[in-house]
XYZ file of C-alpha atoms in Angstrom:
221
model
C 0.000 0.000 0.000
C 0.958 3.412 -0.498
C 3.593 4.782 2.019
C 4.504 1.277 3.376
C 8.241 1.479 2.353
C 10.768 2.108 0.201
C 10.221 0.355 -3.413
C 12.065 -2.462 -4.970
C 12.816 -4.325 -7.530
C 12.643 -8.208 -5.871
C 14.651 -10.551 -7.380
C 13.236 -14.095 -8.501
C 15.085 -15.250 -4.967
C 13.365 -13.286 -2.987
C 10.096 -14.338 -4.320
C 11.307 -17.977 -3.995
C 12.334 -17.188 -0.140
C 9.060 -15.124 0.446
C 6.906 -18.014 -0.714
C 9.140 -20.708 0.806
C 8.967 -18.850 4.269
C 5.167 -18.451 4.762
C 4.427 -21.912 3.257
C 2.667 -24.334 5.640
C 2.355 -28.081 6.384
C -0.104 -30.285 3.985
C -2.612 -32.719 5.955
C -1.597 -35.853 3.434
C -1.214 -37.195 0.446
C -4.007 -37.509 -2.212
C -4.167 -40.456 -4.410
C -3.622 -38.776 -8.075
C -6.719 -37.430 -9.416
C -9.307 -37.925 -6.212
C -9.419 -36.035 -3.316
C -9.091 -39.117 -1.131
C -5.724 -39.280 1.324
C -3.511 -42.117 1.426
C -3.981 -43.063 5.228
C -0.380 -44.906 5.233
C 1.762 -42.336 3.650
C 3.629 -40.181 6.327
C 4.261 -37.007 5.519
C 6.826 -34.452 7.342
C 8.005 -30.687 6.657
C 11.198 -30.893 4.380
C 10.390 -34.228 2.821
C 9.443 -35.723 -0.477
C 6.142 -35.197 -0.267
C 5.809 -31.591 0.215
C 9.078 -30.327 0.704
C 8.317 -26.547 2.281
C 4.887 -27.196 2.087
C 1.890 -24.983 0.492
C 2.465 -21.396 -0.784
C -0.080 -19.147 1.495
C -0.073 -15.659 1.099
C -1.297 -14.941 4.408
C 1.830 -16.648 6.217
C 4.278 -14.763 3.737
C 3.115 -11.232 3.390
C 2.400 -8.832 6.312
C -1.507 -7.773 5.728
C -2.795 -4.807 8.323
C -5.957 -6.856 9.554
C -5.495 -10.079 8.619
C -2.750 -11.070 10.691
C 0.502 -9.531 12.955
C 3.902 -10.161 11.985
C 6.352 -8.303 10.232
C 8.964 -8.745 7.572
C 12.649 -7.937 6.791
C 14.306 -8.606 3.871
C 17.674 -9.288 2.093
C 17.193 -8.711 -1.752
C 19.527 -9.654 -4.002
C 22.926 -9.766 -1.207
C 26.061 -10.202 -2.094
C 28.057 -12.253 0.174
C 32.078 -13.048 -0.666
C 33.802 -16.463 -0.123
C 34.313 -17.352 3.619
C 32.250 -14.384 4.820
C 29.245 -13.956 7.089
C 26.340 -11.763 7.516
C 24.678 -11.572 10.862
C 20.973 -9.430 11.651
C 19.707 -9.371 15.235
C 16.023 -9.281 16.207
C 14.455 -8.801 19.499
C 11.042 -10.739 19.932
C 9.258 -7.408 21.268
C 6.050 -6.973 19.169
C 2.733 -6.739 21.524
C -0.360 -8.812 20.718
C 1.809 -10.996 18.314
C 1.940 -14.803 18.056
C 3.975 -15.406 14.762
C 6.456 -18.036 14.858
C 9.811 -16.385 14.035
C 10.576 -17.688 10.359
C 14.257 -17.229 8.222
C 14.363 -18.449 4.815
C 17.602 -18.063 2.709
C 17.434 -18.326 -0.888
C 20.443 -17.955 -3.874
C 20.587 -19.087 -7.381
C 23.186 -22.106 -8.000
C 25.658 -22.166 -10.639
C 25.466 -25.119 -13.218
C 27.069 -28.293 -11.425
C 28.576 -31.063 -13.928
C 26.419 -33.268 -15.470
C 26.166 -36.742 -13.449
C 26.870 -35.284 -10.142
C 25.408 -36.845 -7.067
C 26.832 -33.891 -4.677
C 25.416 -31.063 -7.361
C 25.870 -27.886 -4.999
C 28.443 -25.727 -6.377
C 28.122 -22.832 -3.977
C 27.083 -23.683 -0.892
C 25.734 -20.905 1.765
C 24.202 -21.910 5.282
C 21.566 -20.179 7.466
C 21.865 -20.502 11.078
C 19.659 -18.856 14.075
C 21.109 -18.594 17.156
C 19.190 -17.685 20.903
C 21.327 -15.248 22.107
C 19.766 -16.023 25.464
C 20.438 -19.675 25.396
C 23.294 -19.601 22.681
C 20.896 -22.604 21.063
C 21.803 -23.129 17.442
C 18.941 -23.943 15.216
C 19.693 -25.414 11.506
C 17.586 -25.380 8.266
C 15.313 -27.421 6.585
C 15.014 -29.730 9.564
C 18.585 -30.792 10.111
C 20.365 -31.362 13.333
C 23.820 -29.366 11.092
C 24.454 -27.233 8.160
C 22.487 -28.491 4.876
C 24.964 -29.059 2.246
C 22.918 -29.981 -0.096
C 20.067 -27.583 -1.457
C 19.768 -24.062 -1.986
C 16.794 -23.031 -0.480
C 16.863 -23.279 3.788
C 14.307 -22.278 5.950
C 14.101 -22.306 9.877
C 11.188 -21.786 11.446
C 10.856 -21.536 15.523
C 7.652 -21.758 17.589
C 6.472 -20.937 20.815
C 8.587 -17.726 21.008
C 8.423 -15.799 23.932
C 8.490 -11.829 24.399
C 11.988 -10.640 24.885
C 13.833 -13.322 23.117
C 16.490 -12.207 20.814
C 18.190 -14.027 17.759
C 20.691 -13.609 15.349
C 20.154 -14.634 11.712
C 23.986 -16.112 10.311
C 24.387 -16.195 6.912
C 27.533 -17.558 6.012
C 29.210 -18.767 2.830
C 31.039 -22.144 3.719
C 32.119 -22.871 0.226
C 32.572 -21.529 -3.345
C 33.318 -23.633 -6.446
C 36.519 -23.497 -8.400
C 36.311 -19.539 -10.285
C 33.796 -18.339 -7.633
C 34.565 -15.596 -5.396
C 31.092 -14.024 -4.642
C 27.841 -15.644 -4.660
C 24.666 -13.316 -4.644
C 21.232 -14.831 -2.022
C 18.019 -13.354 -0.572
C 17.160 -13.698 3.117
C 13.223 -13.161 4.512
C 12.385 -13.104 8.345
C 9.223 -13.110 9.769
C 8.016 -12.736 13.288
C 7.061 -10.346 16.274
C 9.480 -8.335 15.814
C 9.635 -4.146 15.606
C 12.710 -3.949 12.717
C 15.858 -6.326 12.023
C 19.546 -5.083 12.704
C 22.089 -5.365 10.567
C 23.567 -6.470 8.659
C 27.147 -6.940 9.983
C 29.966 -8.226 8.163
C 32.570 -10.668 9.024
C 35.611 -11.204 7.219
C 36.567 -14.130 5.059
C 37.876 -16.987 6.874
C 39.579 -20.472 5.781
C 36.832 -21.409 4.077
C 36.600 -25.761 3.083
C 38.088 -27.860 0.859
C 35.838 -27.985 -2.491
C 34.382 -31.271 -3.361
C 32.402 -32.494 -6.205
C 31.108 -36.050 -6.332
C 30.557 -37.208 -9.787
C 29.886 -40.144 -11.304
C 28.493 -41.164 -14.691
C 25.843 -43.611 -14.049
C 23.985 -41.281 -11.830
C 21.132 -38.693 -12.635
C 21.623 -35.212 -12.119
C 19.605 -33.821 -9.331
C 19.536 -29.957 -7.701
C 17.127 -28.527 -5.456
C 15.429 -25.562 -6.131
């Protein structure tokens, strides 16, 4: 609406990240063509079912009377190799009960054909408690995801007064990379986002690609 912020241009990763952030858990799995569930088919955020889950507008995009969150974004970032970005938000929003949501997004360059490790460059989101120093990692994962391109955390059951930090960091580059472009979205109940603050390159892993012939070539995203 008019006089709700500055105007941009959003990049197709930022549209990816805004969808994949508000998207929410399906209820099952519907045998093809029928609107009947398959009772014995398990379903969990992040798998192959659903993956993120279902694109819902109302989750994603901050709408005065319809719900109570708000959103801070990272459009089109540029983050060098080894470096890391860092934004801080306090949980201090009144008469809010968003969970607190960070989605990371970036465009991968082409990996070799017959890969079976197909990430090229390979960023991780982190959120960190700064009460508890508890780490929380994306896409489900109990450690960094190595393996797609497109990570979300999501925390519930926040409480007023909590405070986190948002880590971007770029853990490795492939061979003739030294700068890798993302988009970040947060959501939660929070007043604004602080940062971002940069860190400077450090060792950054040893570069592996996995390939092998027989295999199909498979990317997320």
């Amino acid at each position: 609406s008019k006089g709700c912020g500055e105007p941009m241009n959003p990049s197709g990763t930022l549209i990816k990240a805004l969808l994949a952030n508000g998207a929410q858990p399906l209820n099952g799995v519907e045998v093809g063509g029928t609107s009947t569930l398959i009772s014995d088919q398990p379903i969990a955020p992040y798998d192959n079912n659903q993956n993120m889950g279902a694109a819902n507008l109302l989750t994603s995009l901050p709408l005065p009377g319809s719900n109570d969150f708000s959103l801070f974004v990272q459009n089109d970032v540029t983050i060098g190799s080894g470096e890391t970005k860092t934004y801080n938000f306090d949980v201090d929003k009144q008469k809010c009960s968003s969970d607190f949501s960070a989605t990371l997004s970036w465009y991968d360059p082409p990996s070799s054909n017959g890969c079976t490790k197909c990430l090229v460059n390979d960023l991780d989101l982190i959120v960190r408690n700064l009460d508890s120093s508890e780490r929380f990692y994306s896409n489900g994962n109990s450690k960094r995801d190595s393996v797609n391109n497109l990570e979300r955390i999501r925390i519930s059951n926040t409480s007023f007064g909590d405070r986190y930090r948002v880590i971007v960091s770029s853990s490795m580059l492939g061979p003739g990379y030294s700068e890798q472009k993302f988009s970040l979205v947060v959501t939660g109940c929070f007043q604004s986002g602080d940062g971002d603050e940069t860190s400077p390159p450090v060792s950054s892993e040893v570069y592996e690609l996995v390939t092998t012939y027989s295999a199909n070539r498979k990317q997320a995203g």
